[in-house]
């Protein structure tokens, strides 16, 4: 059987790992990936070691049933830069990218030893057609690939969106990753405006500070909310939001509303000695950045903010069940009212990062503003940019964009590919974004709603159907589901 995998990031490697876990399948595999290597994708590119994973080493793996796989790999290679690593450590993202590339290379070698190939094509697929003898893929560089029996779309998440159409303005950096390539040339005295206040914005500021930046740095977003500081506390065993508990609750009443979810979460948190109001209080803007960081650091070191690991744990265990029990209107309400706050609560920053940011805020070098309404090029010759914000107009020499793409947005590099499928009814867009897939199989749904047995999607492209796909653990689970179906026919 000929298998085409479109996209060669973490999802593709998780699929390769799931396909070869127990035995070597009878598959000829073609991976389409425009980047130099299969493995790192967008999230785990070679970069500065300050860009850290947001999941501890012991829980990052391409194999969901072998959560220590990455940690073992790190240990086998003598740790991080020659130093041993603790299972609870948050390691550099580039290291996970090296692991992914290594896993992909090792699988390729094993398959080659059996006369099977994993071929890599270094150009994006811009059109995919399904015919009587399989799929036909056309790549951007004009090559044609015929006779693919099955195809899995693993195109991932796109980069930030150029909201204010500044792409052609000198001094504007639309994407801060990889940090070491995108930001190293910024003049140390420049006033930098970082558009966004999420984890990518935090990485950006940290890199600038570590790189010796001396000029002012303003982080600006609509709500001006930084991620919270990661607590040292670990989650107690879940009682109301574990997979089993949610399943039992849905057996009694199958409909999950936003209010019911919040009530369950509140009960879970109260029994853990905290409460939902404590979490919600962190999503209220207004506190000065230095004060917020100082307060949260203290709390995090004391093992407070217990709501944080509870929400993260509940998300990984039960998000799938909860999302599918929500009626459409509830999902939309959730996306407009809570999604951004929820994601921000789910993605805390490391304590040592908070210390660095707090030092810069105390020294008056860093500030955070909210109420961004627009950014425009300034009058020649200076300043280069003027941002209108809730704190008035702010002048900046450099603007670094770190805004997140919308939930379930299709990455730009995959739009022609998805369009080519949608246009002829082989796929349909999900009303909440991405492509529509069947809940239990990840088979792509055709325009008439039928499941395509030969076309699958993994990861962010399926976020309209599954909601939260932004984690290797969840992508790994999806990969196993797809691999099981592919193996049945190989
Ligand atoms: C900055 C960042 C940090 C993250 N950190 C973590 C973390 O610490 N822990 C965690 O569990 N999750 C993290 N995530 C979530 C992350 O999305 C997943 O863990 C995982 O890396 C996603 O893998 P992917 O293969 O789906 O997507 P990607 O890594 O985006 O890979 C998709 C690949 O598809 C290719 N592609 C796109 N279009 C086409 C086309 N038309 N033809 C061919 N190829 C195409 C792209 O070039 C890309 O290499 C992070 C995400 C980001 C963006």
XYZ file of C-alpha atoms and ligand atoms in Angstrom:
543
model
C 0.000 0.000 0.000
C 1.202 3.504 -0.811
C 0.713 6.042 1.951
C 1.112 9.792 1.529
C 1.681 11.928 4.626
C 1.301 15.634 3.930
C 3.288 17.661 6.454
C 6.326 16.354 8.310
C 6.090 17.772 11.847
C 5.285 16.148 15.184
C 1.981 14.690 13.968
C 3.652 12.938 11.027
C 6.337 11.476 13.297
C 3.694 10.349 15.805
C 1.933 8.593 12.928
C 5.147 6.920 11.721
C 5.868 5.808 15.290
C 2.353 4.405 15.742
C 2.562 2.578 12.399
C 5.840 0.866 13.267
C 5.347 0.330 16.990
C 4.629 -3.400 16.973
C 5.840 -4.560 13.575
C 7.091 -3.116 10.308
C 4.087 -2.652 8.036
C 3.961 -3.359 4.344
C 3.805 0.313 3.380
C 5.591 2.570 0.942
C 5.468 5.967 2.537
C 5.944 9.403 1.004
C 6.218 12.363 3.376
C 5.692 15.784 1.810
C 7.493 18.414 3.891
C 8.954 21.663 2.533
C 11.273 22.197 5.530
C 14.796 20.757 5.520
C 14.006 17.921 7.943
C 11.069 15.755 8.803
C 10.470 16.084 12.551
C 10.635 19.565 14.077
C 7.667 21.068 12.216
C 6.856 24.579 13.354
C 6.949 24.062 17.118
C 10.339 22.420 17.645
C 12.708 24.186 15.260
C 16.423 24.582 16.017
C 16.437 27.609 18.304
C 17.759 29.163 21.482
C 17.516 26.973 24.584
C 15.349 29.599 26.251
C 12.367 28.426 24.163
C 11.056 25.666 26.417
C 8.474 22.925 26.115
C 5.323 23.593 28.112
C 5.003 19.951 29.147
C 7.506 18.189 31.421
C 10.056 15.829 29.845
C 8.429 12.727 31.331
C 5.170 13.486 29.483
C 6.448 14.520 26.062
C 6.529 11.586 23.694
C 5.435 10.579 20.222
C 3.957 7.435 21.762
C 1.049 8.175 24.123
C 1.338 4.755 25.776
C 5.092 5.246 26.346
C 5.185 8.731 27.895
C 8.843 8.335 28.939
C 10.067 7.692 25.374
C 11.526 11.202 24.915
C 13.109 11.233 28.374
C 14.818 7.893 27.669
C 16.111 9.295 24.389
C 17.524 12.343 26.212
C 19.204 10.124 28.808
C 20.692 7.849 26.152
C 22.296 10.917 24.621
C 23.872 11.995 27.886
C 21.245 14.532 28.989
C 21.007 18.177 28.035
C 24.358 19.718 27.093
C 26.085 16.988 29.120
C 23.942 17.505 32.227
C 21.444 14.966 33.505
C 17.795 16.000 33.357
C 15.017 15.556 35.854
C 11.824 13.904 34.580
C 9.902 16.983 35.737
C 12.137 19.395 33.783
C 10.803 21.593 30.990
C 13.412 21.078 28.294
C 14.273 23.194 25.250
C 11.851 22.754 22.395
C 14.703 22.322 19.897
C 15.721 19.172 21.791
C 12.281 17.697 21.207
C 12.687 18.608 17.520
C 15.982 16.680 17.431
C 14.219 13.733 19.049
C 11.438 13.856 16.441
C 13.966 13.982 13.589
C 15.864 11.078 15.142
C 12.721 8.963 15.581
C 11.765 9.643 11.940
C 15.272 8.758 10.710
C 15.374 5.576 12.769
C 11.995 4.429 11.407
C 13.126 5.227 7.858
C 16.240 3.073 8.357
C 14.267 0.191 9.825
C 11.807 0.226 6.935
C 14.638 0.472 4.394
C 16.166 -2.640 5.978
C 12.953 -4.453 5.035
C 12.943 -3.135 1.480
C 10.281 -0.524 2.269
C 10.851 3.140 1.733
C 10.039 6.392 3.453
C 10.585 8.936 0.756
C 10.676 12.645 1.546
C 9.492 15.270 -0.930
C 10.721 18.775 -0.089
C 7.894 20.802 -1.543
C 4.397 21.611 -0.270
C 1.415 19.861 -1.786
C -0.790 22.431 -3.482
C -3.417 20.103 -4.923
C -4.755 16.684 -4.021
C -7.225 14.772 -6.173
C -8.902 11.464 -5.581
C -9.442 9.213 -8.587
C -10.226 5.562 -9.284
C -6.581 4.529 -8.738
C -5.928 6.512 -5.608
C -4.840 10.036 -4.859
C -2.816 12.297 -7.077
C -0.718 15.005 -5.413
C 0.759 18.045 -7.120
C 3.585 19.861 -5.364
C 4.437 23.541 -5.589
C 7.570 22.773 -7.613
C 5.409 21.072 -10.265
C 5.975 17.395 -9.466
C 3.148 14.869 -9.725
C 2.671 11.872 -7.423
C 0.174 9.227 -8.512
C -1.388 6.177 -6.990
C -1.330 7.083 -3.301
C -3.798 4.616 -1.766
C -4.216 6.552 1.445
C -3.338 10.065 2.519
C -3.044 11.642 5.959
C -3.109 15.434 6.253
C -0.680 16.580 8.987
C -0.265 20.233 8.030
C -0.187 21.626 11.564
C -0.687 25.127 12.804
C 0.210 28.258 10.870
C 2.284 31.230 11.951
C 0.975 34.494 13.411
C -1.500 36.545 11.420
C -0.428 39.934 10.052
C -3.490 41.625 11.583
C -2.414 45.195 10.809
C -0.997 44.472 7.332
C 2.505 45.612 8.148
C 4.372 42.848 6.314
C 6.153 45.237 3.970
C 7.076 47.811 6.601
C 10.785 47.871 7.557
C 11.193 46.983 11.229
C 8.174 44.683 11.289
C 8.829 41.027 12.186
C 5.756 38.939 11.486
C 6.932 35.735 13.135
C 9.293 35.507 16.092
C 10.256 31.828 15.641
C 12.973 30.719 15.486
C 13.922 33.402 18.009
C 17.647 33.134 17.330
C 17.143 33.768 13.608
C 14.347 36.345 13.750
C 15.337 38.550 16.677
C 19.122 38.436 17.054
C 19.706 41.403 14.711
C 17.432 43.834 16.608
C 19.414 46.883 17.770
C 19.923 46.673 21.531
C 18.736 50.255 22.075
C 15.584 49.992 19.956
C 12.150 50.341 21.500
C 10.445 47.055 20.680
C 6.702 46.618 20.663
C 5.733 42.970 21.050
C 2.256 42.481 19.687
C 0.599 39.838 21.867
C 0.982 38.823 25.508
C 0.827 35.013 25.283
C 3.617 32.451 25.629
C 5.180 33.344 22.270
C 5.347 36.982 23.379
C 6.961 35.883 26.646
C 9.554 33.823 24.708
C 10.226 36.879 22.560
C 10.824 39.203 25.515
C 12.958 36.627 27.296
C 15.120 36.179 24.219
C 15.591 39.947 23.831
C 16.587 40.308 27.492
C 18.974 37.350 27.367
C 20.442 38.783 24.176
C 21.419 41.967 26.016
C 18.581 44.232 24.908
C 18.769 47.612 26.654
C 15.921 49.542 25.033
C 12.332 49.599 26.212
C 10.032 46.672 25.522
C 6.261 47.060 25.428
C 4.017 44.020 25.270
C 0.608 44.942 23.912
C -2.580 43.023 23.305
C -6.324 43.485 23.542
C -6.575 42.220 27.129
C -2.984 42.817 28.276
C -2.922 39.512 30.151
C 0.348 37.634 30.547
C 0.272 33.863 31.035
C 0.219 32.928 34.714
C 3.342 31.642 36.475
C 3.662 27.859 36.657
C 3.033 26.579 40.151
C 5.199 23.974 41.850
C 2.011 22.182 42.952
C 0.884 18.995 41.253
C -2.723 18.088 40.523
C -4.602 15.963 43.036
C -6.462 12.986 41.617
C -9.436 14.296 39.630
C -12.869 13.383 40.974
C -15.287 15.232 38.723
C -13.322 15.871 35.552
C -11.433 12.610 35.133
C -12.306 10.701 31.972
C -14.346 8.174 33.971
C -16.201 10.829 35.982
C -17.132 12.877 32.912
C -18.258 9.747 31.116
C -20.454 8.832 34.095
C -21.893 12.360 34.294
C -22.711 12.300 30.576
C -24.430 8.935 30.939
C -26.914 10.672 33.254
C -27.279 13.831 31.163
C -25.574 13.770 27.747
C -25.583 17.528 27.176
C -22.677 19.633 28.406
C -23.241 23.351 28.618
C -20.663 25.988 29.474
C -22.373 26.498 32.843
C -22.366 22.792 33.650
C -18.690 22.557 32.783
C -17.856 25.529 34.979
C -19.888 24.022 37.829
C -17.976 20.726 37.543
C -14.700 22.593 37.437
C -15.666 24.666 40.457
C -16.592 21.537 42.417
C -13.297 19.901 41.440
C -11.352 22.984 42.499
C -13.231 23.495 45.763
C -12.568 19.934 46.812
C -8.898 20.554 46.033
C -9.010 23.520 48.400
C -9.229 26.303 45.826
C -12.052 27.528 43.572
C -12.959 28.645 40.101
C -13.097 32.270 41.194
C -9.363 32.082 42.007
C -8.596 30.981 38.451
C -10.970 33.548 36.935
C -9.361 36.326 38.973
C -6.126 35.706 37.059
C -7.944 36.401 33.803
C -9.004 39.894 34.885
C -6.775 42.604 33.411
C -5.647 45.751 35.169
C -2.949 44.787 37.680
C 0.522 46.205 36.956
C 2.886 43.693 35.373
C 5.506 43.890 38.143
C 2.903 43.395 40.848
C 1.177 40.549 39.055
C 4.436 38.701 38.451
C 5.628 39.204 42.037
C 2.336 37.983 43.478
C 2.093 34.996 41.154
C 5.727 34.024 41.689
C 5.209 33.943 45.431
C 2.066 31.889 44.997
C 3.732 29.499 42.536
C 6.744 28.892 44.797
C 4.445 28.229 47.750
C 2.599 25.586 45.728
C -0.522 27.760 45.407
C -2.569 28.268 42.211
C -3.675 24.652 42.443
C -6.335 25.401 39.852
C -3.556 25.416 37.242
C -2.536 21.714 37.287
C -6.185 20.729 37.832
C -7.316 22.538 34.671
C -4.366 21.206 32.660
C -4.967 17.635 33.830
C -8.718 17.836 33.217
C -8.073 19.207 29.751
C -5.861 16.302 28.784
C -8.169 13.688 30.268
C -11.602 14.851 29.265
C -11.578 17.600 26.649
C -12.684 15.226 23.915
C -15.710 13.953 25.862
C -16.738 17.421 26.980
C -16.422 19.056 23.584
C -18.473 16.408 21.818
C -21.208 16.671 24.449
C -21.603 20.389 23.784
C -24.337 21.436 21.368
C -23.126 23.636 18.493
C -24.427 26.845 20.037
C -22.571 26.077 23.291
C -19.340 25.437 21.419
C -19.628 28.762 19.644
C -20.370 30.500 22.926
C -17.370 28.802 24.502
C -15.109 29.846 21.638
C -16.172 33.490 21.733
C -16.417 33.914 25.506
C -13.893 31.604 27.101
C -11.474 30.079 24.615
C -8.732 32.725 24.796
C -8.863 33.013 28.581
C -8.903 29.258 28.885
C -5.853 28.824 26.648
C -4.030 31.510 28.601
C -4.777 29.724 31.908
C -3.629 26.446 30.354
C -0.241 27.756 29.263
C 1.715 29.007 32.275
C 5.237 30.431 32.003
C 8.181 28.916 33.913
C 9.087 30.551 37.239
C 12.607 31.484 36.097
C 11.092 33.295 33.100
C 8.761 35.227 35.398
C 11.746 36.283 37.533
C 13.520 37.683 34.464
C 10.413 39.558 33.296
C 9.780 40.917 36.767
C 13.340 42.262 36.987
C 12.854 44.059 33.667
C 9.470 45.416 34.783
C 10.910 46.635 38.109
C 13.683 48.414 36.207
C 11.087 50.163 34.026
C 12.355 48.418 30.880
C 9.270 46.251 30.352
C 5.664 47.260 30.386
C 2.435 45.584 29.352
C -0.470 47.533 27.867
C -3.949 46.513 26.814
C -6.605 47.846 24.510
C -4.553 47.712 21.299
C -6.691 49.144 18.531
C -4.211 49.455 15.703
C -0.601 49.878 14.625
C 0.456 52.050 11.730
C 3.767 53.054 10.211
C 4.955 56.309 11.824
C 5.774 59.553 10.018
C 9.143 59.505 8.288
C 11.892 59.441 9.511
C 10.981 58.511 13.134
C 9.371 56.687 14.873
C 8.883 53.655 12.676
C 5.533 52.636 14.228
C 2.706 54.136 16.229
C 0.407 51.848 18.152
C -2.857 53.138 19.498
C -3.562 51.426 22.812
C -5.592 51.856 25.970
C -2.522 53.637 27.391
C -2.453 56.147 24.508
C -0.259 56.183 21.396
C 3.005 54.275 21.749
C 5.948 54.825 19.415
C 8.200 51.893 18.559
C 11.201 51.223 16.325
C 10.450 47.531 15.884
C 7.209 45.563 16.021
C 7.348 41.809 16.643
C 4.091 40.013 15.936
C 3.250 37.083 18.210
C -0.526 36.943 17.825
C -2.021 33.473 17.659
C -3.895 32.288 14.589
C -7.601 31.751 15.276
C -8.623 28.419 16.787
C -8.692 25.795 14.006
C -7.338 28.164 11.350
C -5.901 26.433 8.289
C -2.180 27.235 7.904
C -1.464 29.396 4.882
C 0.781 26.760 3.288
C -2.130 24.308 3.289
C -4.915 26.551 1.988
C -4.526 25.601 -1.728
C -4.394 21.924 -0.742
C -7.531 22.119 1.397
C -9.308 24.220 -1.229
C -8.534 21.614 -3.903
C -10.330 18.997 -1.794
C -13.239 21.199 -0.741
C -13.892 22.462 -4.279
C -14.718 18.976 -5.561
C -16.541 17.857 -2.410
C -13.901 15.343 -1.235
C -13.635 17.358 1.988
C -15.695 20.017 3.683
C -14.693 22.792 6.015
C -15.788 22.445 9.605
C -18.078 25.333 10.593
C -15.732 26.102 13.513
C -12.596 25.958 11.343
C -10.254 23.417 9.759
C -11.627 20.394 7.934
C -14.465 18.242 9.175
C -13.437 14.770 10.337
C -15.314 11.862 11.885
C -15.044 11.925 15.652
C -13.811 8.378 16.266
C -11.775 7.719 13.108
C -10.358 11.082 12.000
C -11.523 10.210 8.491
C -12.117 13.339 6.437
C -15.811 13.973 5.785
C -16.950 14.641 2.228
C -19.360 17.438 1.300
C -22.285 15.016 1.776
C -21.035 14.027 5.247
C -19.805 10.559 4.246
C -16.517 9.306 5.720
C -13.626 8.958 3.302
C -11.974 5.644 4.230
C -8.733 6.658 2.520
C -8.246 10.239 3.636
C -7.458 11.249 7.225
C -6.395 14.368 9.095
C -4.384 14.775 12.289
C -3.682 17.655 14.621
C -4.664 21.291 14.346
C -6.594 20.857 11.090
C -9.112 18.791 13.081
C -9.567 21.368 15.857
C -13.050 22.291 14.587
C -14.120 18.725 15.353
C -11.981 17.995 18.428
C -11.335 21.519 19.835
C -8.032 21.046 21.680
C -5.329 19.457 19.563
C -2.386 21.580 20.623
C -0.476 18.924 22.503
C 1.718 16.016 21.495
C -0.202 13.756 23.850
C -3.498 14.420 22.087
C -1.934 14.296 18.624
C -0.271 10.997 19.569
C -3.667 9.550 20.532
C -5.140 10.650 17.209
C -2.147 9.161 15.366
C -2.751 5.793 17.007
C -6.404 5.817 15.925
C -5.413 6.545 12.316
C -2.495 4.084 12.336
C -4.767 1.254 13.531
C -7.027 1.806 10.533
C -4.117 1.992 8.088
C -2.551 -1.172 9.500
C -5.753 -3.132 9.046
C -5.285 -2.731 5.301
C -1.499 -2.870 4.951
C 5.409 27.438 19.271
C 4.703 26.197 19.688
C 5.097 25.521 20.834
C 4.457 24.354 21.226
N 4.876 23.711 22.348
C 4.303 22.544 22.689
C 4.781 21.796 23.830
O 5.680 22.223 24.522
N 4.182 20.614 24.114
C 3.163 20.103 23.356
O 2.679 19.002 23.640
N 2.682 20.807 22.283
C 3.221 21.993 21.945
N 2.758 22.682 20.862
C 1.625 22.154 20.128
C 2.108 21.592 18.793
O 1.238 22.121 17.865
C 2.144 20.090 18.707
O 2.812 19.581 19.801
C 2.819 19.550 17.445
O 4.120 20.018 17.280
C 2.061 19.848 16.208
O 2.606 19.043 15.195
P 2.017 19.061 13.733
O 2.823 18.121 12.949
O 0.559 18.878 13.786
O 2.235 20.557 13.246
P 3.545 21.337 12.806
O 4.634 21.155 13.763
O 3.077 22.710 12.525
O 3.986 20.622 11.444
C 3.214 20.694 10.273
C 4.126 20.598 9.083
O 3.315 20.592 7.911
C 4.018 21.241 6.883
N 3.036 21.670 5.864
C 2.083 22.623 5.971
N 1.387 22.713 4.814
C 1.903 21.786 3.969
C 1.606 21.399 2.622
N 0.645 21.987 1.923
N 2.349 20.412 2.065
C 3.346 19.807 2.769
N 3.668 20.137 4.039
C 2.952 21.118 4.630
C 4.715 22.393 7.575
O 5.858 22.783 6.849
C 5.062 21.791 8.942
O 6.387 21.342 9.011
C 3.379 23.854 20.453
C 2.982 24.546 19.303
C 3.637 25.693 18.915
C 3.195 26.392 17.666
